[in-house]
Amino acid sequence: MNRVAYVLGRALLPLLFIVYGIQKVAGVEELAKKLSGYLPLPAEIDQYLAGLSRFVVLAYAVAAIEIICAAMIIIGFKARWAAVVLIVYVGCSLLFVHNFWDMEGA
């Protein structure tokens, strides 16, 4: 039973990251608008982005991290390192974007 739970967890949990990463790519403009309200990025980096908004590039990077690291876990290529990257990503996402400690009510 323990082995079955391990296999299911290793296959299904990264699948969530892949699905949400694809959703982020599909709605990259909306995600860029959300990120612009949360994260201050310096305007000086715009000259290196070939005309793209810095928040659009950040949105694509976030989606790429989710999809690539989840795929690495599923296929077993450097799975522990990919898991560490996803742990740090989720931690940063909680701290910078999903500030649940400021919410009121239930």
mmCIF file of N, CA, C and O in Angstrom:
data_model
loop_
_atom_site.group_PDB
_atom_site.id
_atom_site.type_symbol
_atom_site.label_atom_id
_atom_site.label_comp_id
_atom_site.label_asym_id
_atom_site.label_seq_id
_atom_site.Cartn_x
_atom_site.Cartn_y
_atom_site.Cartn_z
ATOM 1 N N MET A 1 0.819 -1.199 0.000
ATOM 2 C CA MET A 1 0.000 0.000 0.000
ATOM 3 C C MET A 1 0.861 1.261 0.000
ATOM 4 O O MET A 1 0.549 2.231 -0.654
ATOM 5 N N ASN A 2 1.948 1.211 0.755
ATOM 6 C CA ASN A 2 2.826 2.362 0.833
ATOM 7 C C ASN A 2 3.467 2.659 -0.523
ATOM 8 O O ASN A 2 3.635 3.815 -0.900
ATOM 9 N N ARG A 3 3.826 1.614 -1.239
ATOM 10 C CA ARG A 3 4.454 1.762 -2.557
ATOM 11 C C ARG A 3 3.460 2.344 -3.559
ATOM 12 O O ARG A 3 3.822 3.171 -4.391
ATOM 13 N N VAL A 4 2.204 1.959 -3.471
ATOM 14 C CA VAL A 4 1.167 2.470 -4.367
ATOM 15 C C VAL A 4 0.963 3.958 -4.124
ATOM 16 O O VAL A 4 0.856 4.750 -5.062
ATOM 17 N N ALA A 5 0.926 4.352 -2.859
ATOM 18 C CA ALA A 5 0.755 5.773 -2.526
ATOM 19 C C ALA A 5 1.936 6.587 -3.052
ATOM 20 O O ALA A 5 1.748 7.706 -3.553
ATOM 21 N N TYR A 6 3.139 6.039 -2.948
ATOM 22 C CA TYR A 6 4.325 6.728 -3.460
ATOM 23 C C TYR A 6 4.240 6.935 -4.969
ATOM 24 O O TYR A 6 4.504 8.024 -5.472
ATOM 25 N N VAL A 7 3.878 5.900 -5.685
ATOM 26 C CA VAL A 7 3.795 5.979 -7.151
ATOM 27 C C VAL A 7 2.695 6.957 -7.572
ATOM 28 O O VAL A 7 2.884 7.784 -8.465
ATOM 29 N N LEU A 8 1.536 6.858 -6.919
ATOM 30 C CA LEU A 8 0.445 7.782 -7.254
ATOM 31 C C LEU A 8 0.818 9.230 -6.936
ATOM 32 O O LEU A 8 0.537 10.142 -7.720
ATOM 33 N N GLY A 9 1.454 9.441 -5.801
ATOM 34 C CA GLY A 9 1.878 10.794 -5.445
ATOM 35 C C GLY A 9 2.922 11.341 -6.396
ATOM 36 O O GLY A 9 2.884 12.508 -6.777
ATOM 37 N N ARG A 10 3.841 10.494 -6.793
ATOM 38 C CA ARG A 10 4.902 10.947 -7.700
ATOM 39 C C ARG A 10 4.373 11.250 -9.092
ATOM 40 O O ARG A 10 4.918 12.080 -9.809
ATOM 41 N N ALA A 11 3.283 10.616 -9.474
ATOM 42 C CA ALA A 11 2.709 10.852 -10.799
ATOM 43 C C ALA A 11 1.658 11.950 -10.786
ATOM 44 O O ALA A 11 1.610 12.771 -11.704
ATOM 45 N N LEU A 12 0.818 11.992 -9.766
ATOM 46 C CA LEU A 12 -0.324 12.899 -9.782
ATOM 47 C C LEU A 12 -0.012 14.300 -9.254
ATOM 48 O O LEU A 12 -0.563 15.280 -9.759
ATOM 49 N N LEU A 13 0.848 14.422 -8.251
ATOM 50 C CA LEU A 13 1.169 15.749 -7.734
ATOM 51 C C LEU A 13 1.872 16.619 -8.777
ATOM 52 O O LEU A 13 1.471 17.767 -8.983
ATOM 53 N N PRO A 14 2.873 16.118 -9.478
ATOM 54 C CA PRO A 14 3.458 16.940 -10.544
ATOM 55 C C PRO A 14 2.473 17.236 -11.674
ATOM 56 O O PRO A 14 2.582 18.272 -12.335
ATOM 57 N N LEU A 15 1.512 16.362 -11.875
ATOM 58 C CA LEU A 15 0.506 16.607 -12.898
ATOM 59 C C LEU A 15 -0.289 17.872 -12.597
ATOM 60 O O LEU A 15 -0.654 18.616 -13.518
ATOM 61 N N LEU A 16 -0.518 18.167 -11.328
ATOM 62 C CA LEU A 16 -1.185 19.418 -10.952
ATOM 63 C C LEU A 16 -0.359 20.629 -11.388
ATOM 64 O O LEU A 16 -0.898 21.610 -11.897
ATOM 65 N N PHE A 17 0.942 20.561 -11.173
ATOM 66 C CA PHE A 17 1.806 21.665 -11.584
ATOM 67 C C PHE A 17 1.791 21.833 -13.100
ATOM 68 O O PHE A 17 1.822 22.954 -13.606
ATOM 69 N N ILE A 18 1.753 20.732 -13.835
ATOM 70 C CA ILE A 18 1.712 20.823 -15.294
ATOM 71 C C ILE A 18 0.411 21.459 -15.754
ATOM 72 O O ILE A 18 0.410 22.351 -16.615
ATOM 73 N N VAL A 19 -0.705 21.037 -15.180
ATOM 74 C CA VAL A 19 -2.003 21.591 -15.571
ATOM 75 C C VAL A 19 -2.053 23.088 -15.273
ATOM 76 O O VAL A 19 -2.456 23.901 -16.124
ATOM 77 N N TYR A 20 -1.636 23.483 -14.075
ATOM 78 C CA TYR A 20 -1.677 24.905 -13.725
ATOM 79 C C TYR A 20 -0.640 25.709 -14.505
ATOM 80 O O TYR A 20 -0.855 26.881 -14.793
ATOM 81 N N GLY A 21 0.463 25.098 -14.861
ATOM 82 C CA GLY A 21 1.440 25.786 -15.704
ATOM 83 C C GLY A 21 0.900 26.047 -17.094
ATOM 84 O O GLY A 21 1.094 27.123 -17.660
ATOM 85 N N ILE A 22 0.182 25.084 -17.652
ATOM 86 C CA ILE A 22 -0.436 25.277 -18.971
ATOM 87 C C ILE A 22 -1.513 26.348 -18.893
ATOM 88 O O ILE A 22 -1.642 27.173 -19.804
ATOM 89 N N GLN A 23 -2.270 26.374 -17.801
ATOM 90 C CA GLN A 23 -3.264 27.433 -17.624
ATOM 91 C C GLN A 23 -2.607 28.803 -17.541
ATOM 92 O O GLN A 23 -3.135 29.787 -18.045
ATOM 93 N N LYS A 24 -1.447 28.866 -16.911
ATOM 94 C CA LYS A 24 -0.722 30.141 -16.834
ATOM 95 C C LYS A 24 -0.258 30.593 -18.219
ATOM 96 O O LYS A 24 -0.304 31.775 -18.537
ATOM 97 N N VAL A 25 0.194 29.658 -19.040
ATOM 98 C CA VAL A 25 0.618 30.015 -20.397
ATOM 99 C C VAL A 25 -0.580 30.492 -21.217
ATOM 100 O O VAL A 25 -0.473 31.460 -21.977
ATOM 101 N N ALA A 26 -1.720 29.840 -21.033
ATOM 102 C CA ALA A 26 -2.922 30.224 -21.779
ATOM 103 C C ALA A 26 -3.424 31.599 -21.361
ATOM 104 O O ALA A 26 -3.963 32.342 -22.188
ATOM 105 N N GLY A 27 -3.253 31.974 -20.106
ATOM 106 C CA GLY A 27 -3.705 33.280 -19.628
ATOM 107 C C GLY A 27 -2.555 34.138 -19.157
ATOM 108 O O GLY A 27 -2.600 34.717 -18.068
ATOM 109 N N VAL A 28 -1.525 34.237 -19.987
ATOM 110 C CA VAL A 28 -0.297 34.910 -19.566
ATOM 111 C C VAL A 28 -0.523 36.415 -19.334
ATOM 112 O O VAL A 28 0.085 36.993 -18.431
ATOM 113 N N GLU A 29 -1.389 37.046 -20.099
ATOM 114 C CA GLU A 29 -1.628 38.481 -19.909
ATOM 115 C C GLU A 29 -2.303 38.748 -18.565
ATOM 116 O O GLU A 29 -1.967 39.708 -17.874
ATOM 117 N N GLU A 30 -3.255 37.905 -18.212
ATOM 118 C CA GLU A 30 -3.939 38.062 -16.922
ATOM 119 C C GLU A 30 -2.966 37.837 -15.764
ATOM 120 O O GLU A 30 -2.985 38.580 -14.778
ATOM 121 N N LEU A 31 -2.128 36.825 -15.883
ATOM 122 C CA LEU A 31 -1.134 36.568 -14.849
ATOM 123 C C LEU A 31 -0.141 37.719 -14.748
ATOM 124 O O LEU A 31 0.252 38.107 -13.645
ATOM 125 N N ALA A 32 0.238 38.294 -15.885
ATOM 126 C CA ALA A 32 1.161 39.428 -15.874
ATOM 127 C C ALA A 32 0.547 40.618 -15.145
ATOM 128 O O ALA A 32 1.243 41.323 -14.402
ATOM 129 N N LYS A 33 -0.746 40.851 -15.336
ATOM 130 C CA LYS A 33 -1.414 41.943 -14.618
ATOM 131 C C LYS A 33 -1.416 41.685 -13.115
ATOM 132 O O LYS A 33 -1.204 42.597 -12.323
ATOM 133 N N LYS A 34 -1.669 40.443 -12.725
ATOM 134 C CA LYS A 34 -1.651 40.105 -11.303
ATOM 135 C C LYS A 34 -0.258 40.295 -10.710
ATOM 136 O O LYS A 34 -0.105 40.839 -9.621
ATOM 137 N N LEU A 35 0.750 39.828 -11.428
ATOM 138 C CA LEU A 35 2.118 39.943 -10.928
ATOM 139 C C LEU A 35 2.575 41.390 -10.835
ATOM 140 O O LEU A 35 3.362 41.742 -9.957
ATOM 141 N N SER A 36 2.085 42.241 -11.718
ATOM 142 C CA SER A 36 2.495 43.645 -11.674
ATOM 143 C C SER A 36 1.996 44.326 -10.408
ATOM 144 O O SER A 36 2.599 45.297 -9.954
ATOM 145 N N GLY A 37 0.920 43.829 -9.832
ATOM 146 C CA GLY A 37 0.420 44.403 -8.591
ATOM 147 C C GLY A 37 1.144 43.898 -7.357
ATOM 148 O O GLY A 37 1.070 44.518 -6.299
ATOM 149 N N TYR A 38 1.837 42.772 -7.464
ATOM 150 C CA TYR A 38 2.469 42.157 -6.304
ATOM 151 C C TYR A 38 3.981 42.361 -6.240
ATOM 152 O O TYR A 38 4.530 42.514 -5.164
ATOM 153 N N LEU A 39 4.629 42.308 -7.379
ATOM 154 C CA LEU A 39 6.088 42.293 -7.383
ATOM 155 C C LEU A 39 6.662 43.539 -8.039
ATOM 156 O O LEU A 39 6.373 43.817 -9.201
ATOM 157 N N PRO A 40 7.501 44.259 -7.330
ATOM 158 C CA PRO A 40 8.165 45.401 -7.955
ATOM 159 C C PRO A 40 9.406 44.935 -8.732
ATOM 160 O O PRO A 40 10.350 44.416 -8.153
ATOM 161 N N LEU A 41 9.362 45.091 -10.033
ATOM 162 C CA LEU A 41 10.521 44.764 -10.861
ATOM 163 C C LEU A 41 11.081 46.057 -11.429
ATOM 164 O O LEU A 41 10.325 46.929 -11.858
ATOM 165 N N PRO A 42 12.391 46.194 -11.465
ATOM 166 C CA PRO A 42 12.979 47.437 -11.985
ATOM 167 C C PRO A 42 12.718 47.606 -13.476
ATOM 168 O O PRO A 42 12.773 46.656 -14.251
ATOM 169 N N ALA A 43 12.427 48.834 -13.868
ATOM 170 C CA ALA A 43 12.134 49.143 -15.267
ATOM 171 C C ALA A 43 13.375 49.037 -16.151
ATOM 172 O O ALA A 43 13.251 48.966 -17.378
ATOM 173 N N GLU A 44 14.552 49.012 -15.555
ATOM 174 C CA GLU A 44 15.794 48.953 -16.333
ATOM 175 C C GLU A 44 15.947 47.646 -17.097
ATOM 176 O O GLU A 44 16.715 47.587 -18.060
ATOM 177 N N ILE A 45 15.250 46.600 -16.715
ATOM 178 C CA ILE A 45 15.412 45.334 -17.418
ATOM 179 C C ILE A 45 14.609 45.278 -18.711
ATOM 180 O O ILE A 45 14.777 44.353 -19.493
ATOM 181 N N ASP A 46 13.752 46.259 -18.952
ATOM 182 C CA ASP A 46 12.947 46.261 -20.180
ATOM 183 C C ASP A 46 13.800 46.298 -21.446
ATOM 184 O O ASP A 46 13.400 45.760 -22.474
ATOM 185 N N GLN A 47 14.950 46.914 -21.389
ATOM 186 C CA GLN A 47 15.797 47.020 -22.578
ATOM 187 C C GLN A 47 16.356 45.669 -23.021
ATOM 188 O O GLN A 47 16.776 45.516 -24.158
ATOM 189 N N TYR A 48 16.342 44.676 -22.152
ATOM 190 C CA TYR A 48 16.861 43.351 -22.480
ATOM 191 C C TYR A 48 15.778 42.369 -22.915
ATOM 192 O O TYR A 48 16.081 41.222 -23.216
ATOM 193 N N LEU A 49 14.520 42.798 -22.950
ATOM 194 C CA LEU A 49 13.415 41.871 -23.156
ATOM 195 C C LEU A 49 12.783 41.945 -24.533
ATOM 196 O O LEU A 49 11.697 41.409 -24.745
ATOM 197 N N ALA A 50 13.397 42.572 -25.478
ATOM 198 C CA ALA A 50 12.962 42.614 -26.882
ATOM 199 C C ALA A 50 11.521 43.090 -27.041
ATOM 200 O O ALA A 50 10.740 42.509 -27.777
ATOM 201 N N GLY A 51 11.164 44.131 -26.304
ATOM 202 C CA GLY A 51 9.844 44.718 -26.468
ATOM 203 C C GLY A 51 8.733 44.095 -25.647
ATOM 204 O O GLY A 51 7.612 44.578 -25.649
ATOM 205 N N LEU A 52 9.017 43.019 -24.946
ATOM 206 C CA LEU A 52 8.005 42.403 -24.094
ATOM 207 C C LEU A 52 7.968 43.092 -22.732
ATOM 208 O O LEU A 52 8.966 43.640 -22.268
ATOM 209 N N SER A 53 6.832 43.052 -22.107
ATOM 210 C CA SER A 53 6.700 43.575 -20.752
ATOM 211 C C SER A 53 7.469 42.681 -19.795
ATOM 212 O O SER A 53 7.506 41.457 -19.956
ATOM 213 N N ARG A 54 8.076 43.268 -18.790
ATOM 214 C CA ARG A 54 8.835 42.468 -17.827
ATOM 215 C C ARG A 54 7.935 41.510 -17.057
ATOM 216 O O ARG A 54 8.365 40.446 -16.638
ATOM 217 N N PHE A 55 6.667 41.877 -16.889
ATOM 218 C CA PHE A 55 5.760 40.993 -16.172
ATOM 219 C C PHE A 55 5.268 39.846 -17.053
ATOM 220 O O PHE A 55 4.980 38.763 -16.547
ATOM 221 N N VAL A 56 5.195 40.052 -18.344
ATOM 222 C CA VAL A 56 4.855 38.955 -19.262
ATOM 223 C C VAL A 56 5.994 37.931 -19.279
ATOM 224 O O VAL A 56 5.749 36.721 -19.231
ATOM 225 N N VAL A 57 7.208 38.408 -19.309
ATOM 226 C CA VAL A 57 8.369 37.507 -19.266
ATOM 227 C C VAL A 57 8.395 36.742 -17.951
ATOM 228 O O VAL A 57 8.644 35.533 -17.924
ATOM 229 N N LEU A 58 8.090 37.431 -16.849
ATOM 230 C CA LEU A 58 8.035 36.767 -15.554
ATOM 231 C C LEU A 58 6.927 35.714 -15.522
ATOM 232 O O LEU A 58 7.109 34.624 -14.974
ATOM 233 N N ALA A 59 5.790 36.016 -16.116
ATOM 234 C CA ALA A 59 4.686 35.055 -16.166
ATOM 235 C C ALA A 59 5.083 33.807 -16.954
ATOM 236 O O ALA A 59 4.773 32.685 -16.546
ATOM 237 N N TYR A 60 5.756 34.005 -18.090
ATOM 238 C CA TYR A 60 6.240 32.846 -18.848
ATOM 239 C C TYR A 60 7.281 32.050 -18.048
ATOM 240 O O TYR A 60 7.301 30.816 -18.099
ATOM 241 N N ALA A 61 8.140 32.739 -17.314
ATOM 242 C CA ALA A 61 9.151 32.048 -16.505
ATOM 243 C C ALA A 61 8.501 31.226 -15.397
ATOM 244 O O ALA A 61 8.910 30.081 -15.136
ATOM 245 N N VAL A 62 7.470 31.784 -14.766
ATOM 246 C CA VAL A 62 6.758 31.057 -13.711
ATOM 247 C C VAL A 62 6.115 29.799 -14.290
ATOM 248 O O VAL A 62 6.209 28.714 -13.708
ATOM 249 N N ALA A 63 5.461 29.937 -15.427
ATOM 250 C CA ALA A 63 4.825 28.779 -16.067
ATOM 251 C C ALA A 63 5.871 27.746 -16.478
ATOM 252 O O ALA A 63 5.655 26.533 -16.318
ATOM 253 N N ALA A 64 7.003 28.196 -16.989
ATOM 254 C CA ALA A 64 8.060 27.272 -17.406
ATOM 255 C C ALA A 64 8.632 26.508 -16.212
ATOM 256 O O ALA A 64 8.892 25.300 -16.314
ATOM 257 N N ILE A 65 8.802 27.187 -15.088
ATOM 258 C CA ILE A 65 9.299 26.514 -13.884
ATOM 259 C C ILE A 65 8.338 25.407 -13.479
ATOM 260 O O ILE A 65 8.757 24.283 -13.179
ATOM 261 N N GLU A 66 7.046 25.719 -13.468
ATOM 262 C CA GLU A 66 6.064 24.709 -13.071
ATOM 263 C C GLU A 66 6.077 23.507 -14.017
ATOM 264 O O GLU A 66 6.110 22.360 -13.578
ATOM 265 N N ILE A 67 6.024 23.773 -15.310
ATOM 266 C CA ILE A 67 5.912 22.687 -16.286
ATOM 267 C C ILE A 67 7.191 21.854 -16.353
ATOM 268 O O ILE A 67 7.153 20.620 -16.310
ATOM 269 N N ILE A 68 8.330 22.509 -16.436
ATOM 270 C CA ILE A 68 9.597 21.781 -16.602
ATOM 271 C C ILE A 68 9.940 20.978 -15.356
ATOM 272 O O ILE A 68 10.310 19.799 -15.448
ATOM 273 N N CYS A 69 9.819 21.583 -14.178
ATOM 274 C CA CYS A 69 10.161 20.848 -12.956
ATOM 275 C C CYS A 69 9.202 19.685 -12.714
ATOM 276 O O CYS A 69 9.624 18.607 -12.279
ATOM 277 N N ALA A 70 7.922 19.891 -12.996
ATOM 278 C CA ALA A 70 6.966 18.791 -12.831
ATOM 279 C C ALA A 70 7.257 17.657 -13.808
ATOM 280 O O ALA A 70 7.187 16.473 -13.440
ATOM 281 N N ALA A 71 7.607 18.000 -15.032
ATOM 282 C CA ALA A 71 7.953 16.969 -16.012
ATOM 283 C C ALA A 71 9.218 16.220 -15.591
ATOM 284 O O ALA A 71 9.311 14.997 -15.761
ATOM 285 N N MET A 72 10.174 16.929 -15.018
ATOM 286 C CA MET A 72 11.391 16.281 -14.538
ATOM 287 C C MET A 72 11.081 15.284 -13.423
ATOM 288 O O MET A 72 11.675 14.205 -13.365
ATOM 289 N N ILE A 73 10.143 15.626 -12.545
ATOM 290 C CA ILE A 73 9.770 14.715 -11.467
ATOM 291 C C ILE A 73 9.075 13.486 -12.032
ATOM 292 O O ILE A 73 9.350 12.354 -11.622
ATOM 293 N N ILE A 74 8.182 13.694 -12.984
ATOM 294 C CA ILE A 74 7.446 12.560 -13.552
ATOM 295 C C ILE A 74 8.367 11.584 -14.258
ATOM 296 O O ILE A 74 8.259 10.369 -14.083
ATOM 297 N N ILE A 75 9.316 12.091 -15.048
ATOM 298 C CA ILE A 75 10.201 11.178 -15.778
ATOM 299 C C ILE A 75 11.380 10.708 -14.932
ATOM 300 O O ILE A 75 12.092 9.793 -15.328
ATOM 301 N N GLY A 76 11.599 11.341 -13.789
ATOM 302 C CA GLY A 76 12.653 10.896 -12.892
ATOM 303 C C GLY A 76 14.023 11.474 -13.183
ATOM 304 O O GLY A 76 15.026 10.971 -12.684
ATOM 305 N N PHE A 77 14.096 12.536 -13.959
ATOM 306 C CA PHE A 77 15.382 13.169 -14.266
ATOM 307 C C PHE A 77 15.646 14.276 -13.248
ATOM 308 O O PHE A 77 14.945 15.281 -13.224
ATOM 309 N N LYS A 78 16.635 14.079 -12.397
ATOM 310 C CA LYS A 78 16.972 15.036 -11.337
ATOM 311 C C LYS A 78 15.720 15.417 -10.547
ATOM 312 O O LYS A 78 15.438 16.586 -10.288
ATOM 313 N N ALA A 79 14.959 14.401 -10.160
ATOM 314 C CA ALA A 79 13.657 14.618 -9.529
ATOM 315 C C ALA A 79 13.777 15.348 -8.192
ATOM 316 O O ALA A 79 12.942 16.199 -7.874
ATOM 317 N N ARG A 80 14.789 15.055 -7.431
ATOM 318 C CA ARG A 80 14.936 15.726 -6.126
ATOM 319 C C ARG A 80 15.251 17.202 -6.297
ATOM 320 O O ARG A 80 14.740 18.041 -5.562
ATOM 321 N N TRP A 81 16.100 17.535 -7.256
ATOM 322 C CA TRP A 81 16.405 18.939 -7.496
ATOM 323 C C TRP A 81 15.179 19.678 -8.019
ATOM 324 O O TRP A 81 14.916 20.823 -7.638
ATOM 325 N N ALA A 82 14.430 19.026 -8.879
ATOM 326 C CA ALA A 82 13.207 19.646 -9.386
ATOM 327 C C ALA A 82 12.197 19.839 -8.262
ATOM 328 O O ALA A 82 11.505 20.866 -8.201
ATOM 329 N N ALA A 83 12.130 18.883 -7.349
ATOM 330 C CA ALA A 83 11.226 19.014 -6.206
ATOM 331 C C ALA A 83 11.656 20.168 -5.305
ATOM 332 O O ALA A 83 10.806 20.915 -4.806
ATOM 333 N N VAL A 84 12.954 20.341 -5.115
ATOM 334 C CA VAL A 84 13.443 21.463 -4.308
ATOM 335 C C VAL A 84 13.078 22.792 -4.978
ATOM 336 O O VAL A 84 12.646 23.734 -4.304
ATOM 337 N N VAL A 85 13.234 22.867 -6.277
ATOM 338 C CA VAL A 85 12.864 24.091 -6.994
ATOM 339 C C VAL A 85 11.371 24.374 -6.832
ATOM 340 O O VAL A 85 10.970 25.515 -6.582
ATOM 341 N N LEU A 86 10.542 23.357 -6.934
ATOM 342 C CA LEU A 86 9.099 23.552 -6.763
ATOM 343 C C LEU A 86 8.750 23.925 -5.328
ATOM 344 O O LEU A 86 7.839 24.726 -5.103
ATOM 345 N N ILE A 87 9.466 23.393 -4.356
ATOM 346 C CA ILE A 87 9.230 23.776 -2.962
ATOM 347 C C ILE A 87 9.553 25.249 -2.758
ATOM 348 O O ILE A 87 8.786 25.994 -2.138
ATOM 349 N N VAL A 88 10.684 25.697 -3.281
ATOM 350 C CA VAL A 88 11.048 27.109 -3.178
ATOM 351 C C VAL A 88 10.045 27.982 -3.935
ATOM 352 O O VAL A 88 9.636 29.040 -3.453
ATOM 353 N N TYR A 89 9.618 27.525 -5.106
ATOM 354 C CA TYR A 89 8.624 28.256 -5.897
ATOM 355 C C TYR A 89 7.314 28.417 -5.131
ATOM 356 O O TYR A 89 6.741 29.504 -5.072
ATOM 357 N N VAL A 90 6.832 27.334 -4.528
ATOM 358 C CA VAL A 90 5.584 27.394 -3.770
ATOM 359 C C VAL A 90 5.748 28.305 -2.552
ATOM 360 O O VAL A 90 4.861 29.100 -2.231
ATOM 361 N N GLY A 91 6.885 28.229 -1.890
ATOM 362 C CA GLY A 91 7.142 29.117 -0.752
ATOM 363 C C GLY A 91 7.144 30.581 -1.148
ATOM 364 O O GLY A 91 6.532 31.424 -0.482
ATOM 365 N N CYS A 92 7.816 30.899 -2.237
ATOM 366 C CA CYS A 92 7.836 32.287 -2.729
ATOM 367 C C CYS A 92 6.451 32.735 -3.175
ATOM 368 O O CYS A 92 6.057 33.878 -2.949
ATOM 369 N N SER A 93 5.724 31.830 -3.795
ATOM 370 C CA SER A 93 4.358 32.146 -4.222
ATOM 371 C C SER A 93 3.477 32.467 -3.019
ATOM 372 O O SER A 93 2.690 33.415 -3.051
ATOM 373 N N LEU A 94 3.617 31.697 -1.967
ATOM 374 C CA LEU A 94 2.841 31.967 -0.756
ATOM 375 C C LEU A 94 3.218 33.297 -0.130
ATOM 376 O O LEU A 94 2.354 34.062 0.308
ATOM 377 N N LEU A 95 4.503 33.592 -0.082
ATOM 378 C CA LEU A 95 4.946 34.826 0.571
ATOM 379 C C LEU A 95 4.620 36.082 -0.231
ATOM 380 O O LEU A 95 4.207 37.097 0.331
ATOM 381 N N PHE A 96 4.823 36.030 -1.547
ATOM 382 C CA PHE A 96 4.717 37.244 -2.345
ATOM 383 C C PHE A 96 3.351 37.453 -2.994
ATOM 384 O O PHE A 96 2.978 38.589 -3.277
ATOM 385 N N VAL A 97 2.611 36.400 -3.268
ATOM 386 C CA VAL A 97 1.373 36.544 -4.024
ATOM 387 C C VAL A 97 0.147 36.197 -3.192
ATOM 388 O O VAL A 97 -0.816 36.944 -3.160
ATOM 389 N N HIS A 98 0.170 35.063 -2.530
ATOM 390 C CA HIS A 98 -1.009 34.585 -1.803
ATOM 391 C C HIS A 98 -0.886 34.920 -0.322
ATOM 392 O O HIS A 98 -0.695 34.040 0.507
ATOM 393 N N ASN A 99 -1.024 36.174 0.011
ATOM 394 C CA ASN A 99 -0.870 36.582 1.409
ATOM 395 C C ASN A 99 -2.172 36.325 2.177
ATOM 396 O O ASN A 99 -2.953 37.221 2.448
ATOM 397 N N PHE A 100 -2.352 35.072 2.557
ATOM 398 C CA PHE A 100 -3.572 34.641 3.227
ATOM 399 C C PHE A 100 -3.701 35.221 4.625
ATOM 400 O O PHE A 100 -4.786 35.284 5.168
ATOM 401 N N TRP A 101 -2.616 35.659 5.228
ATOM 402 C CA TRP A 101 -2.656 36.180 6.585
ATOM 403 C C TRP A 101 -3.337 37.564 6.654
ATOM 404 O O TRP A 101 -3.696 38.007 7.722
ATOM 405 N N ASP A 102 -3.521 38.228 5.504
ATOM 406 C CA ASP A 102 -4.215 39.509 5.472
ATOM 407 C C ASP A 102 -5.708 39.374 5.182
ATOM 408 O O ASP A 102 -6.422 40.370 5.175
ATOM 409 N N MET A 103 -6.169 38.161 4.923
ATOM 410 C CA MET A 103 -7.572 37.954 4.579
ATOM 411 C C MET A 103 -8.436 38.009 5.842
ATOM 412 O O MET A 103 -8.022 37.613 6.907
ATOM 413 N N GLU A 104 -9.666 38.495 5.633
ATOM 414 C CA GLU A 104 -10.603 38.567 6.739
ATOM 415 C C GLU A 104 -11.806 37.688 6.444
ATOM 416 O O GLU A 104 -12.195 37.541 5.286
ATOM 417 N N GLY A 105 -12.415 37.137 7.465
ATOM 418 C CA GLY A 105 -13.600 36.307 7.269
ATOM 419 C C GLY A 105 -13.228 34.887 6.906
ATOM 420 O O GLY A 105 -12.083 34.486 6.860
ATOM 421 N N ALA A 106 -14.260 34.126 6.611
ATOM 422 C CA ALA A 106 -14.014 32.730 6.265
ATOM 423 C C ALA A 106 -14.634 32.373 4.940
ATOM 424 O O ALA A 106 -15.430 33.001 4.379
#
